[in-house]
CSV table of C-alpha atoms and ligand atoms in Angstrom, one decimal:
chain,number,residue,atom,x,y,z
A,16,UNK,CA,4.1,-17.4,-35.8
A,17,UNK,CA,6.1,-19.6,-33.6
A,18,UNK,CA,6.0,-18.1,-30.1
A,19,UNK,CA,8.8,-17.0,-28.8
A,20,UNK,CA,9.0,-14.8,-25.3
A,21,UNK,CA,9.4,-11.0,-26.4
A,22,UNK,CA,12.9,-9.4,-26.0
A,23,UNK,CA,12.5,-5.5,-25.1
A,24,UNK,CA,14.3,-3.5,-27.4
A,25,UNK,CA,15.9,-1.7,-24.6
A,26,UNK,CA,17.7,-5.3,-23.9
A,27,UNK,CA,18.0,-6.8,-27.8
A,28,UNK,CA,20.1,-3.7,-28.2
A,29,UNK,CA,22.6,-4.6,-25.6
A,30,UNK,CA,22.4,-8.4,-26.8
A,31,UNK,CA,25.6,-10.1,-28.4
A,32,UNK,CA,23.6,-13.5,-28.7
A,33,UNK,CA,24.0,-13.1,-32.8
A,34,UNK,CA,22.7,-16.0,-34.9
A,35,UNK,CA,19.8,-16.8,-32.0
A,36,UNK,CA,15.7,-15.9,-32.6
A,37,UNK,CA,14.3,-13.1,-31.2
A,38,UNK,CA,11.1,-11.8,-30.7
A,39,UNK,CA,10.1,-7.8,-30.8
A,40,UNK,CA,6.8,-6.0,-30.7
A,41,UNK,CA,6.6,-2.1,-31.2
A,42,UNK,CA,5.3,0.9,-33.4
A,43,UNK,CA,7.3,1.0,-36.5
A,44,UNK,CA,8.8,4.9,-36.5
A,45,UNK,CA,9.6,4.4,-40.2
A,46,UNK,CA,10.0,2.0,-42.9
A,47,UNK,CA,12.6,2.9,-45.9
A,48,UNK,CA,14.4,1.0,-48.2
A,49,UNK,CA,14.6,-0.5,-52.2
A,50,UNK,CA,12.9,-2.7,-54.1
A,51,UNK,CA,14.8,-5.7,-52.4
A,52,UNK,CA,15.4,-4.8,-49.0
A,53,UNK,CA,13.4,-2.4,-46.5
A,54,UNK,CA,14.5,-1.4,-43.0
A,55,UNK,CA,12.1,-1.1,-40.1
A,56,UNK,CA,12.9,1.4,-37.4
A,57,UNK,CA,11.0,0.1,-34.6
A,58,UNK,CA,10.2,1.5,-31.2
A,59,UNK,CA,8.8,0.0,-28.0
A,60,UNK,CA,9.2,2.6,-25.5
A,61,UNK,CA,11.8,0.6,-23.2
A,62,UNK,CA,14.7,3.2,-24.9
A,63,UNK,CA,14.7,6.3,-26.9
A,64,UNK,CA,16.8,3.9,-29.4
A,65,UNK,CA,14.8,1.9,-32.4
A,66,UNK,CA,15.9,-1.8,-33.4
A,67,UNK,CA,16.3,-1.9,-36.9
A,68,UNK,CA,14.6,-4.4,-38.7
A,69,UNK,CA,15.9,-5.9,-42.1
A,70,UNK,CA,13.4,-7.2,-44.5
A,71,UNK,CA,13.6,-9.1,-47.4
A,72,UNK,CA,11.2,-7.6,-50.0
A,73,UNK,CA,10.9,-10.6,-51.8
A,74,UNK,CA,10.0,-12.9,-49.1
A,75,UNK,CA,6.6,-11.0,-48.2
A,76,UNK,CA,5.7,-8.8,-51.3
A,77,UNK,CA,5.1,-5.1,-51.7
A,78,UNK,CA,1.1,-5.6,-50.7
A,79,UNK,CA,1.9,-7.3,-47.4
A,80,UNK,CA,4.4,-4.8,-46.4
A,81,UNK,CA,2.2,-1.6,-47.7
A,82,UNK,CA,0.4,-1.2,-44.7
A,83,UNK,CA,3.6,-1.4,-42.3
A,84,UNK,CA,4.2,2.6,-42.0
A,85,UNK,CA,5.0,5.2,-39.3
A,86,UNK,CA,2.6,4.4,-36.6
A,87,UNK,CA,1.8,0.9,-36.8
A,88,UNK,CA,2.6,-1.8,-34.7
A,89,UNK,CA,4.0,-5.0,-35.4
A,90,UNK,CA,5.2,-8.4,-33.8
A,91,UNK,CA,8.4,-10.0,-35.5
A,92,UNK,CA,10.8,-12.7,-35.3
A,93,UNK,CA,13.5,-12.5,-36.5
A,94,UNK,CA,17.7,-13.5,-36.5
A,95,UNK,CA,19.8,-11.1,-33.9
A,96,UNK,CA,22.9,-10.5,-36.5
A,97,UNK,CA,25.7,-7.8,-35.8
A,98,UNK,CA,24.7,-4.5,-37.7
A,99,UNK,CA,26.5,-3.2,-40.1
A,100,UNK,CA,25.6,0.2,-39.9
A,101,UNK,CA,27.1,2.6,-37.7
A,102,UNK,CA,25.6,4.4,-34.0
A,103,UNK,CA,23.8,0.6,-33.3
A,104,UNK,CA,25.0,-3.0,-32.5
A,105,UNK,CA,22.0,-5.3,-33.0
A,106,UNK,CA,19.7,-5.6,-35.7
A,107,UNK,CA,17.2,-8.2,-36.8
A,108,UNK,CA,16.8,-10.2,-39.8
A,109,UNK,CA,13.0,-10.5,-40.1
A,110,UNK,CA,11.8,-14.5,-40.0
A,111,UNK,CA,8.0,-13.9,-39.6
A,112,UNK,CA,6.0,-10.7,-39.0
A,113,UNK,CA,2.7,-10.0,-37.7
A,114,UNK,CA,0.2,-7.0,-38.1
A,115,UNK,CA,-1.3,-5.7,-35.0
A,116,UNK,CA,-2.7,-2.2,-36.1
A,117,UNK,CA,-2.4,-0.5,-38.9
A,118,UNK,CA,-2.1,3.5,-38.7
A,119,UNK,CA,-3.5,5.2,-42.0
A,120,UNK,CA,-0.6,8.0,-43.2
A,121,UNK,CA,-4.0,10.0,-44.6
A,122,UNK,CA,-4.9,10.1,-40.8
A,123,UNK,CA,-2.1,9.4,-38.4
A,124,UNK,CA,-1.1,12.8,-37.4
A,125,UNK,CA,2.6,11.9,-36.2
A,126,UNK,CA,3.8,12.2,-40.0
A,127,UNK,CA,6.4,13.9,-40.4
A,128,UNK,CA,9.3,14.8,-37.6
A,129,UNK,CA,9.3,18.4,-35.9
A,130,UNK,CA,5.9,19.0,-35.1
A,131,UNK,CA,5.5,21.9,-32.6
A,132,UNK,CA,5.0,21.2,-29.0
A,133,UNK,CA,1.7,23.1,-29.5
A,134,UNK,CA,0.4,21.1,-32.0
A,135,UNK,CA,1.3,17.5,-29.8
A,136,UNK,CA,-0.5,19.0,-26.8
A,137,UNK,CA,-3.5,18.7,-28.9
A,138,UNK,CA,-2.6,15.4,-29.6
A,139,UNK,CA,-1.5,14.4,-26.2
A,140,UNK,CA,-3.1,10.5,-26.2
A,141,UNK,CA,-0.5,10.1,-29.2
A,142,UNK,CA,2.5,12.5,-27.9
A,143,UNK,CA,4.5,9.7,-25.8
A,144,UNK,CA,4.9,8.0,-29.1
A,145,UNK,CA,7.5,10.7,-30.2
A,146,UNK,CA,11.2,10.7,-29.6
A,147,UNK,CA,11.3,13.4,-27.0
A,148,UNK,CA,7.8,12.9,-25.0
A,149,UNK,CA,9.0,9.1,-24.4
A,150,UNK,CA,12.3,10.5,-23.3
A,151,UNK,CA,10.4,12.7,-21.0
A,152,UNK,CA,7.8,10.2,-19.4
A,153,UNK,CA,10.9,7.4,-18.9
A,154,UNK,CA,12.9,10.8,-17.0
A,155,UNK,CA,9.7,11.4,-14.9
A,156,UNK,CA,9.5,7.9,-14.2
A,157,UNK,CA,13.0,7.8,-12.8
A,158,UNK,CA,12.9,10.9,-11.0
A,159,UNK,CA,9.6,9.3,-8.9
A,160,UNK,CA,11.6,6.9,-7.7
A,161,UNK,CA,15.2,9.1,-7.3
A,162,UNK,CA,12.8,10.4,-4.7
A,163,UNK,CA,11.7,8.0,-3.2
A,164,UNK,CA,14.7,6.1,-2.8
A,165,UNK,CA,16.6,9.3,-1.2
A,166,UNK,CA,14.0,9.8,1.6
A,167,UNK,CA,13.8,5.8,2.1
A,168,UNK,CA,17.5,5.6,2.1
A,169,UNK,CA,17.6,8.5,4.7
A,170,UNK,CA,14.8,7.0,6.9
A,171,UNK,CA,12.0,8.8,5.8
A,172,UNK,CA,8.0,7.3,5.7
A,173,UNK,CA,6.3,7.7,3.0
A,174,UNK,CA,2.9,9.5,4.3
A,175,UNK,CA,-0.5,9.8,2.0
A,176,UNK,CA,-2.0,13.0,3.2
A,177,UNK,CA,-5.7,13.7,1.8
A,178,UNK,CA,-6.6,15.1,-1.7
A,179,UNK,CA,-10.1,16.0,-0.2
A,180,UNK,CA,-9.8,19.0,2.4
A,181,UNK,CA,-12.5,21.0,4.5
A,182,UNK,CA,-9.4,23.4,5.6
A,183,UNK,CA,-8.5,26.4,3.1
A,184,UNK,CA,-5.7,27.4,5.3
A,185,UNK,CA,-2.5,27.0,3.7
A,186,UNK,CA,-3.5,30.3,1.4
A,187,UNK,CA,-0.9,28.5,-1.0
A,188,UNK,CA,-3.6,29.1,-4.2
A,189,UNK,CA,-7.3,29.1,-5.1
A,190,UNK,CA,-8.9,25.9,-4.4
A,191,UNK,CA,-11.2,23.5,-6.7
A,192,UNK,CA,-14.5,22.8,-4.5
A,193,UNK,CA,-15.6,19.3,-4.3
A,194,UNK,CA,-19.3,18.7,-4.3
A,195,UNK,CA,-22.0,16.1,-4.8
A,196,UNK,CA,-25.0,19.2,-4.7
A,197,UNK,CA,-27.2,19.9,-7.1
A,198,UNK,CA,-25.7,23.1,-9.0
A,199,UNK,CA,-29.1,23.9,-10.5
A,200,UNK,CA,-30.9,23.5,-7.6
A,201,UNK,CA,-28.6,25.1,-4.8
A,202,UNK,CA,-30.4,25.9,-1.1
A,203,UNK,CA,-29.4,28.8,0.2
A,204,UNK,CA,-30.1,30.3,3.8
A,205,UNK,CA,-31.6,33.6,4.6
A,206,UNK,CA,-28.4,35.6,4.2
A,207,UNK,CA,-27.8,33.9,0.3
A,208,UNK,CA,-25.2,31.6,1.5
A,209,UNK,CA,-24.8,28.1,0.3
A,210,UNK,CA,-25.8,25.6,2.9
A,211,UNK,CA,-23.6,22.5,3.1
A,212,UNK,CA,-25.2,20.7,5.6
A,213,UNK,CA,-26.6,18.4,3.1
A,214,UNK,CA,-23.4,18.2,1.0
A,215,UNK,CA,-21.5,14.8,1.0
A,216,UNK,CA,-19.2,16.2,3.6
A,217,UNK,CA,-21.6,18.0,5.8
A,218,UNK,CA,-19.4,20.8,5.0
A,219,UNK,CA,-17.7,22.7,2.1
A,220,UNK,CA,-14.6,20.8,1.0
A,221,UNK,CA,-12.4,21.1,-1.5
A,222,UNK,CA,-9.2,19.7,-3.7
A,223,UNK,CA,-5.8,20.2,-1.4
A,224,UNK,CA,-3.2,22.7,-2.5
A,225,UNK,CA,-0.6,21.0,-0.3
A,226,UNK,CA,0.0,18.0,2.1
A,227,UNK,CA,2.0,20.1,4.5
A,228,UNK,CA,-0.4,20.4,7.6
A,229,UNK,CA,-0.9,16.8,7.7
A,230,UNK,CA,2.4,16.0,7.4
A,231,UNK,CA,3.3,18.1,10.1
A,232,UNK,CA,1.0,16.0,11.9
A,233,UNK,CA,2.9,13.0,11.0
A,234,UNK,CA,6.4,14.2,11.6
A,235,UNK,CA,5.4,15.3,14.8
A,236,UNK,CA,4.9,11.1,15.2
A,237,UNK,CA,7.1,9.5,13.0
A,238,UNK,CA,10.0,11.9,12.9
A,239,UNK,CA,10.4,12.2,9.6
A,240,UNK,CA,8.4,11.6,6.3
A,241,UNK,CA,7.4,12.5,3.0
A,242,UNK,CA,4.5,13.2,0.9
A,243,UNK,CA,4.4,12.9,-2.8
A,244,UNK,CA,1.0,13.3,-4.6
A,245,UNK,CA,-1.5,15.2,-6.6
A,246,UNK,CA,-1.9,18.8,-6.0
A,247,UNK,CA,-4.3,21.3,-7.1
A,248,UNK,CA,-4.5,25.0,-7.3
A,249,UNK,CA,-7.2,27.1,-9.2
A,250,UNK,CA,-5.5,30.6,-9.6
A,251,UNK,CA,-5.8,31.5,-13.6
A,252,UNK,CA,-2.3,31.9,-13.7
A,253,UNK,CA,-1.5,31.4,-17.8
A,254,UNK,CA,2.2,30.7,-17.3
A,255,UNK,CA,5.0,28.1,-18.5
A,256,UNK,CA,5.3,27.0,-14.6
A,257,UNK,CA,2.0,26.7,-13.2
A,258,UNK,CA,-0.7,23.9,-13.5
A,259,UNK,CA,-3.9,23.9,-11.9
A,260,UNK,CA,-2.7,19.8,-11.2
A,261,UNK,CA,0.7,19.2,-10.3
A,262,UNK,CA,2.5,16.9,-8.4
A,263,UNK,CA,4.5,18.0,-5.0
A,264,UNK,CA,6.9,16.1,-2.8
A,265,UNK,CA,7.1,17.4,1.1
A,266,UNK,CA,9.4,16.3,3.5
A,267,UNK,CA,8.7,17.1,6.9
A,268,UNK,CA,11.3,16.6,9.5
A,269,UNK,CA,10.7,16.9,13.3
A,270,UNK,CA,14.0,18.8,15.2
A,271,UNK,CA,15.1,20.4,12.2
A,272,UNK,CA,15.8,23.9,11.9
A,273,UNK,CA,15.9,26.4,9.1
A,274,UNK,CA,19.6,25.3,8.2
A,275,UNK,CA,19.1,21.6,8.0
A,276,UNK,CA,16.1,22.2,5.7
A,277,UNK,CA,18.1,24.0,3.6
A,278,UNK,CA,21.1,21.3,3.4
A,279,UNK,CA,17.9,18.9,2.6
A,280,UNK,CA,17.0,20.6,0.0
A,281,UNK,CA,20.2,21.2,-1.6
A,282,UNK,CA,21.1,17.5,-1.1
A,283,UNK,CA,17.6,16.3,-2.4
A,284,UNK,CA,17.7,18.3,-5.4
A,285,UNK,CA,21.5,17.3,-6.6
A,286,UNK,CA,20.7,13.4,-5.6
A,287,UNK,CA,17.6,13.4,-7.8
A,288,UNK,CA,19.9,15.5,-10.7
A,289,UNK,CA,22.8,12.9,-10.4
A,290,UNK,CA,20.3,10.0,-10.4
A,291,UNK,CA,18.9,11.1,-13.9
A,292,UNK,CA,22.5,11.6,-15.3
A,293,UNK,CA,23.2,8.1,-13.7
A,294,UNK,CA,19.9,6.5,-14.9
A,295,UNK,CA,18.8,8.4,-17.6
A,296,UNK,CA,21.8,9.6,-19.9
A,297,UNK,CA,20.6,8.0,-23.6
A,298,UNK,CA,16.8,10.2,-23.0
A,299,UNK,CA,19.4,13.4,-21.5
A,300,UNK,CA,21.7,13.4,-24.5
A,301,UNK,CA,19.0,13.2,-26.7
A,302,UNK,CA,17.3,15.8,-25.4
A,303,UNK,CA,20.7,17.6,-25.3
A,304,UNK,CA,20.9,17.3,-28.7
A,305,UNK,CA,17.1,17.9,-29.9
A,306,UNK,CA,16.2,20.7,-27.1
A,307,UNK,CA,19.0,22.1,-25.2
A,308,UNK,CA,22.5,22.3,-26.2
A,309,UNK,CA,23.2,22.9,-22.7
A,310,UNK,CA,21.3,20.8,-20.5
A,311,UNK,CA,24.1,18.4,-19.8
A,312,UNK,CA,26.7,21.3,-18.7
A,313,UNK,CA,23.2,23.1,-16.8
A,314,UNK,CA,22.8,19.6,-14.7
A,315,UNK,CA,26.4,19.1,-14.4
A,316,UNK,CA,27.1,22.9,-13.1
A,317,UNK,CA,24.3,22.7,-10.7
A,318,UNK,CA,25.8,19.5,-8.8
A,319,UNK,CA,29.0,21.0,-8.4
A,320,UNK,CA,28.2,24.1,-7.2
A,321,UNK,CA,27.2,25.1,-3.1
A,322,UNK,CA,24.3,26.7,-3.3
A,323,UNK,CA,23.7,30.4,-2.3
A,324,UNK,CA,22.5,30.9,1.0
A,325,UNK,CA,21.0,34.5,1.4
A,326,UNK,CA,18.4,36.5,2.9
A,327,UNK,CA,15.5,38.3,1.3
A,328,UNK,CA,16.6,41.4,2.5
A,329,UNK,CA,20.0,41.2,0.9
A,330,UNK,CA,18.3,40.0,-2.0
A,331,UNK,CA,16.1,43.0,-2.3
A,332,UNK,CA,19.8,45.5,-2.3
A,333,UNK,CA,21.2,43.7,-5.0
A,334,UNK,CA,18.3,44.2,-7.0
A,335,UNK,CA,18.0,47.9,-6.1
A,336,UNK,CA,21.4,48.2,-7.2
A,337,UNK,CA,20.5,46.5,-10.3
A,338,UNK,CA,17.9,48.8,-10.9
A,339,UNK,CA,20.4,51.9,-9.6
A,340,UNK,CA,22.6,50.6,-12.5
A,341,UNK,CA,20.3,50.3,-15.3
A,342,UNK,CA,18.5,47.3,-15.2
A,343,UNK,CA,14.6,47.3,-15.6
A,344,UNK,CA,11.9,45.1,-13.8
A,345,UNK,CA,8.5,44.8,-15.0
A,346,UNK,CA,7.0,44.3,-11.5
A,347,UNK,CA,7.7,46.5,-8.3
A,348,UNK,CA,10.7,46.8,-6.7
A,349,UNK,CA,10.5,47.3,-2.2
A,350,UNK,CA,11.3,45.9,0.5
A,351,UNK,CA,8.1,43.9,1.2
A,352,UNK,CA,6.9,42.9,-2.3
A,353,UNK,CA,6.5,39.3,-3.0
A,354,UNK,CA,9.9,38.4,-6.0
A,355,UNK,CA,8.6,37.8,-9.4
A,356,UNK,CA,9.7,35.2,-11.6
A,357,UNK,CA,12.4,38.0,-13.2
A,358,UNK,CA,13.3,38.9,-10.2
A,359,UNK,CA,14.6,35.5,-9.0
A,360,UNK,CA,15.7,35.0,-12.1
A,361,UNK,CA,18.0,38.0,-12.0
A,362,UNK,CA,19.9,36.6,-8.7
A,363,UNK,CA,20.3,33.5,-9.8
A,364,UNK,CA,21.2,33.9,-13.5
A,365,UNK,CA,22.7,37.7,-13.5
A,366,UNK,CA,24.3,37.9,-10.2
A,367,UNK,CA,25.3,34.8,-8.6
A,368,UNK,CA,25.1,32.6,-11.7
A,369,UNK,CA,24.3,29.8,-9.5
A,370,UNK,CA,21.1,28.3,-7.6
A,371,UNK,CA,20.2,30.4,-4.4
A,372,UNK,CA,18.2,29.6,-1.4
A,373,UNK,CA,16.3,33.0,0.0
A,374,UNK,CA,15.5,32.9,3.4
A,375,UNK,CA,14.0,35.6,6.0
A,376,UNK,CA,11.0,36.9,4.2
A,377,UNK,CA,8.2,39.5,5.0
A,378,UNK,CA,5.8,38.0,7.1
A,379,UNK,CA,3.1,39.2,5.1
A,380,UNK,CA,4.1,37.8,2.0
A,381,UNK,CA,4.7,34.4,3.4
A,382,UNK,CA,2.0,31.8,5.2
A,383,UNK,CA,0.8,32.2,9.1
A,384,UNK,CA,2.5,28.9,9.9
A,385,UNK,CA,6.2,30.1,9.4
A,386,UNK,CA,8.2,30.5,12.4
A,387,UNK,CA,8.2,34.2,13.3
A,388,UNK,CA,12.1,35.7,13.5
A,389,UNK,CA,12.8,38.0,16.6
A,390,UNK,CA,13.1,40.8,14.3
A,391,UNK,CA,9.5,40.8,14.4
A,392,UNK,CA,9.0,41.6,10.7
A,393,UNK,CA,10.6,38.4,8.7
A,394,UNK,CA,9.7,34.7,9.1
A,395,UNK,CA,11.9,31.7,8.9
A,396,UNK,CA,10.9,31.3,5.1
A,397,UNK,CA,12.9,29.6,2.1
A,398,UNK,CA,12.8,29.1,-1.3
A,399,UNK,CA,15.3,27.6,-3.6
A,400,UNK,CA,15.7,29.7,-6.8
A,401,UNK,CA,16.8,27.9,-9.9
A,402,UNK,CA,18.2,28.9,-13.3
A,403,UNK,CA,15.6,28.9,-15.8
A,404,UNK,CA,13.3,27.8,-13.6
A,405,UNK,CA,12.6,30.5,-10.7
A,406,UNK,CA,11.5,28.6,-7.7
A,407,UNK,CA,11.5,25.1,-7.7
A,408,UNK,CA,11.0,24.7,-3.8
A,409,UNK,CA,9.4,26.7,-1.2
A,410,UNK,CA,9.4,25.8,2.4
A,411,UNK,CA,10.5,27.0,6.1
A,412,UNK,CA,11.1,26.3,9.7
A,413,UNK,CA,7.6,26.0,11.3
A,414,UNK,CA,5.9,28.0,14.0
A,415,UNK,CA,6.3,25.7,17.0
A,416,UNK,CA,5.1,27.8,19.7
A,417,UNK,CA,1.0,27.6,20.5
A,418,UNK,CA,0.4,31.2,21.4
A,419,UNK,CA,2.4,33.0,18.7
A,420,UNK,CA,1.2,30.6,15.7
A,421,UNK,CA,-2.6,31.3,16.8
A,422,UNK,CA,-1.9,35.2,17.1
A,423,UNK,CA,-0.6,34.9,13.8
A,424,UNK,CA,-3.0,32.8,12.0
A,425,UNK,CA,-5.6,35.4,13.3
A,426,UNK,CA,-3.5,38.4,12.6
A,427,UNK,CA,-3.8,36.7,8.7
A,428,UNK,CA,-7.1,36.1,9.0
A,429,UNK,CA,-6.8,32.4,8.9
A,430,UNK,CA,-9.9,30.7,10.0
A,431,UNK,CA,-8.5,28.9,13.1
A,432,UNK,CA,-11.4,26.6,13.9
A,433,UNK,CA,-10.9,24.8,11.0
A,434,UNK,CA,-7.5,23.8,12.1
A,435,UNK,CA,-7.8,23.0,15.7
A,436,UNK,CA,-6.1,19.8,15.2
A,437,UNK,CA,-3.3,21.4,13.5
A,438,UNK,CA,-2.9,23.8,16.3
A,439,UNK,CA,-3.1,20.8,18.7
A,440,UNK,CA,0.1,19.8,17.7
A,441,UNK,CA,1.8,23.0,19.5
A,442,UNK,CA,-0.3,21.9,22.5
A,443,UNK,CA,0.9,18.4,22.8
A,444,UNK,CA,4.5,17.7,22.5
A,445,UNK,CA,5.2,20.4,20.0
A,446,UNK,CA,9.0,20.4,18.9
A,447,UNK,CA,11.1,22.6,16.3
A,448,UNK,CA,10.5,21.0,13.0
A,449,UNK,CA,11.0,22.2,9.6
A,450,UNK,CA,10.0,21.0,5.7
A,451,UNK,CA,9.5,22.4,2.0
A,452,UNK,CA,7.5,21.3,-0.8
A,453,UNK,CA,9.4,20.7,-4.5
A,454,UNK,CA,7.1,21.0,-7.4
A,455,UNK,CA,8.0,18.0,-8.8
A,456,UNK,CA,6.9,19.2,-12.8
A,457,UNK,CA,9.6,22.1,-12.5
A,458,UNK,CA,12.1,19.7,-11.2
A,459,UNK,CA,11.1,18.1,-14.4
A,460,UNK,CA,11.6,21.1,-16.4
A,461,UNK,CA,15.4,21.5,-15.2
A,462,UNK,CA,16.6,18.1,-15.7
A,463,UNK,CA,14.7,17.7,-19.2
A,464,UNK,CA,15.4,21.3,-20.5
A,465,UNK,CA,11.8,21.7,-21.6
A,466,UNK,CA,10.4,25.2,-21.3
A,467,UNK,CA,6.7,24.7,-20.7
A,468,UNK,CA,5.6,22.7,-17.8
A,469,UNK,CA,2.6,21.6,-19.9
A,470,UNK,CA,5.4,19.0,-21.7
A,471,UNK,CA,6.6,17.3,-18.7
A,472,UNK,CA,3.0,16.1,-17.2
A,473,UNK,CA,1.7,13.4,-19.3
A,474,UNK,CA,-2.3,14.9,-19.4
A,475,UNK,CA,-1.8,18.4,-18.3
A,476,UNK,CA,-4.7,20.6,-16.7
A,477,UNK,CA,-4.3,24.2,-17.0
A,478,UNK,CA,-7.2,27.0,-17.2
A,479,UNK,CA,-9.6,25.7,-20.2
A,480,UNK,CA,-7.8,22.7,-21.2
A,481,UNK,CA,-9.3,19.5,-19.6
A,482,UNK,CA,-9.2,17.0,-22.4
A,483,UNK,CA,-8.0,13.6,-22.2
B,506,4AD,O1,5.5,27.3,-2.3
B,506,4AD,P1,4.3,26.2,-2.3
B,506,4AD,O2,3.2,27.0,-2.4
B,506,4AD,O3,4.7,25.8,-0.8
B,506,4AD,C1,3.6,25.0,0.1
B,506,4AD,O4,2.6,24.5,-1.1
B,506,4AD,C2,4.0,24.6,1.2
B,506,4AD,N1,3.2,23.8,1.6
B,506,4AD,C3,4.9,23.6,1.0
B,506,4AD,C4,5.6,23.1,2.2
B,506,4AD,O5,6.5,23.4,2.5
B,506,4AD,N2,5.3,21.7,2.6
B,506,4AD,O6,4.3,25.3,-3.4
B,506,4AD,C5,6.0,24.4,-3.6
B,506,4AD,C6,6.3,24.4,-4.7
B,506,4AD,C7,6.7,25.4,-5.8
B,506,4AD,O7,7.9,25.9,-5.1
B,506,4AD,C8,6.4,25.1,-6.8
B,506,4AD,O8,7.8,24.5,-7.4
B,506,4AD,C9,5.4,24.1,-6.6
B,506,4AD,O9,5.6,23.8,-5.8
B,506,4AD,N3,4.4,24.8,-7.4
B,506,4AD,C10,3.4,24.7,-8.7
B,506,4AD,N4,4.2,23.8,-9.9
B,506,4AD,C11,3.3,23.8,-11.1
B,506,4AD,N5,2.7,24.3,-11.1
B,506,4AD,C12,1.9,25.2,-9.8
B,506,4AD,N6,0.6,25.8,-10.0
B,506,4AD,C13,2.7,25.5,-8.3
B,506,4AD,N7,2.4,25.9,-7.2
B,506,4AD,C14,3.3,25.5,-6.5
B,507,MG,MG1,6.1,29.2,-2.9
């Protein structure tokens, strides 16, 4: 074959260089046609759209073309011509074809259209080759770039917090233990407790549930930082919104108080959504047509709304009124109760019909580090609640007073000896500060219209699921 520099299909489709010879490489979506002429729909992942390769059957013969089936990978040189068909500008008249790899139709699982998402999860190694998952993973990339751009443009520094940690004080979730000990031969002391002194770190260690505590250390030096990395929670919550391994974005800003923290969260989410519409419109249009007919409308709607700011106490009142008017909730509802997703979604979807930032939660149901309000009952927490998702962001202003922080930590049974370094920030040059955590996959659920969080991360980790 003549060596020609490859052009990505996304560029081929935009090209107007009709008459020139181009090279494309990609995976066959379909081959159809007649005894005289075949049409191959080829996709290389650079765009949701396929380029059409027009093949004169006589030139190659049926035998050569036979293995060019769905899933096969081919290399094509051909003449770029203006397409006669509707909906595409350019197509390629094949001059040379090389088959890189075949995909036997008897065993290649991605044959017909309309596989269920459940089935596709079982073949997560192949599902990026479907239109839907190609779109989702391109959008996932663009959202990561949006996040970095948003913070970089605003003078935040990307700060890397550790994945392995020896402090379990965040209380955000059950932790996965990290050990090199021989589990078949565990040494225990007289009391039956495991002796970690000979373990790799000389003490018990786990995978992090959040980078926040270390992020706060950085904010007290660099002023404004964000973390963006994998986070691990071992709770056995088999829901469409929980993963055991997910990605979290955590900005932390010195001198910000709760109101600025809320504004940052609102600006940040809107920026990401606008970025998706600006940079991923082809993929979003596809998802809008195939998955969720109201997706684009919903994205535009959120961009236009000022998010409602509401205290937990006012939120409970609204929910109690709803109950009085005949609405039923599965989970208990009273001042002091942690809100369930059904409560959050009632506020957002039924009552306000708009994203809501709920603040000032009872201190008992929130983390020890949140700034205590003067009422002695609530803390300066903020959860951003979204239509169809529920909680997308959790954050707070932090308690900067050493005495209040350590007293509250003790009250909540937090082992403060493990976080002497965290408490030190309140001893040396403490300052008001605030931050939050955005669940990256929850943002992706919103932007893609998908309804199961397993479908917006390439290789989901959930209870009993660690394949691939
Ligand atoms: O509300 P969370 O637990 O807050 C924290 O971890 C704080 N340290 C954040 C901070 O203030 N810096 O988690 C933050 C967000 C949630 O709002 C949710 O979007 C997401 O992380 N999240 C999960 N996403 C997927 N699977 C899970 N198991 C998740 N748990 C939380
Ligand atoms: Mg939370």
